[in-house]
XYZ file of C-alpha atoms in Angstrom:
130
model
C -1.710 -8.115 11.154
C -2.201 -5.621 13.686
C -3.981 -6.317 16.688
C -6.643 -3.743 16.456
C -7.336 -4.826 12.681
C -11.071 -5.727 12.247
C -12.231 -7.483 9.050
C -13.256 -6.594 6.582
C -11.319 -3.538 5.853
C -13.062 -0.909 3.777
C -11.867 1.922 2.036
C -12.062 4.066 -1.174
C -11.379 6.848 -3.113
C -11.459 10.788 -2.282
C -14.964 11.107 -3.697
C -16.088 8.015 -2.898
C -17.139 6.460 -6.130
C -14.494 3.522 -5.985
C -15.089 1.186 -2.636
C -13.169 -1.743 -1.654
C -13.812 -4.383 0.916
C -10.837 -6.579 2.110
C -11.955 -9.831 3.322
C -8.939 -11.873 4.452
C -5.819 -10.968 6.446
C -2.914 -9.116 4.858
C -0.387 -11.025 3.850
C 2.088 -8.225 4.578
C 1.787 -4.551 5.562
C 4.822 -2.380 4.503
C 6.252 1.128 3.517
C 8.391 1.824 0.318
C 11.010 4.770 0.256
C 11.971 4.029 -3.440
C 12.148 6.737 -5.778
C 9.388 5.019 -8.360
C 6.820 4.951 -5.434
C 7.932 8.560 -4.282
C 7.421 9.936 -7.826
C 4.222 7.887 -8.354
C 2.472 9.109 -5.259
C 3.879 12.432 -4.766
C 4.974 11.757 -1.381
C 8.010 10.713 0.483
C 6.984 7.016 0.822
C 4.057 4.618 0.025
C 2.493 2.490 2.321
C 0.064 -0.584 1.560
C -1.494 -3.766 2.676
C -0.855 -6.552 0.302
C -3.902 -9.217 -0.123
C -4.584 -12.092 -2.211
C -6.387 -10.794 -5.532
C -9.559 -12.949 -4.336
C -9.680 -11.398 -1.034
C -10.267 -8.082 -2.120
C -13.631 -6.708 -3.949
C -13.643 -3.535 -5.673
C -16.968 -1.366 -6.820
C -17.076 1.676 -8.580
C -15.578 3.467 -11.683
C -11.948 2.285 -11.904
C -9.243 1.811 -14.468
C -5.495 1.219 -14.031
C -2.608 2.032 -15.859
C 0.597 -0.117 -15.467
C -1.085 -1.968 -12.778
C -1.538 1.158 -10.814
C -5.528 1.425 -10.069
C -7.543 4.502 -9.614
C -10.531 6.058 -9.642
C -11.978 7.395 -13.079
C -14.120 10.199 -11.395
C -11.914 11.958 -9.173
C -8.177 10.418 -10.286
C -7.194 9.284 -6.651
C -4.858 6.389 -6.674
C -6.529 3.512 -4.463
C -4.791 0.154 -5.333
C -2.263 -1.680 -7.178
C -1.662 -5.036 -8.896
C 0.943 -7.351 -9.136
C 0.780 -10.748 -10.158
C -2.220 -12.502 -8.257
C -1.842 -9.548 -5.511
C -3.537 -6.579 -4.804
C -1.904 -3.555 -2.609
C -4.615 -1.382 -1.040
C -3.044 2.133 -0.263
C -3.245 2.549 3.387
C -4.386 6.050 3.090
C -7.253 4.819 1.451
C -8.536 2.778 4.251
C -11.350 4.267 5.964
C -9.526 3.752 9.213
C -5.922 4.434 8.235
C -4.736 3.422 11.842
C -6.381 -0.382 11.384
C -2.893 -1.835 10.051
C 0.827 -1.344 10.928
C 3.431 -1.553 8.847
C 5.979 -4.488 9.511
C 8.629 -3.533 7.210
C 10.178 -0.769 5.352
C 11.747 -1.012 1.765
C 14.347 0.787 0.219
C 15.587 2.513 3.651
C 18.654 3.733 2.169
C 16.538 6.389 0.320
C 14.271 7.405 3.410
C 14.520 10.890 3.970
C 17.154 11.623 6.338
C 14.742 13.304 8.914
C 12.309 10.608 8.826
C 12.611 7.844 11.729
C 12.395 4.186 11.471
C 8.892 2.575 12.236
C 9.506 0.934 15.509
C 9.748 -2.939 15.326
C 9.400 -2.981 11.437
C 11.992 -4.684 9.844
C 14.318 -2.755 7.622
C 15.411 -3.547 4.320
C 18.198 -1.243 2.437
C 16.553 -2.395 -1.069
C 13.757 -4.827 -1.477
C 12.951 -7.781 0.860
C 14.581 -10.337 -1.378
C 17.986 -8.666 -1.679
C 18.081 -6.940 1.601
């Protein structure tokens, strides 16, 4: 966790219909540069904090497609689920500066003009296979 993080972390979608609270420390905070994340988010990278699913509460009208959670009112992507974990999009936090990524995935696909996050571990692909 970043030293300036305050709990609970709160956030939500663009219109405010979906809200979340994260009550425990993030298991990890990272950035992914893979092509799937780029296309899914329409951005050059995806930044998320991963929590145990029981550490996060969600309220409001939301749905999911293939584990990717979104607001059914405005369509904003807010979270993703994988196994017993929930990923909260850093851009959906009320204070997006509350967490600092400690690793970057798929740096082999990072845009050449983006610089590495200072102090963050760098992985050519996923964490499991470097």
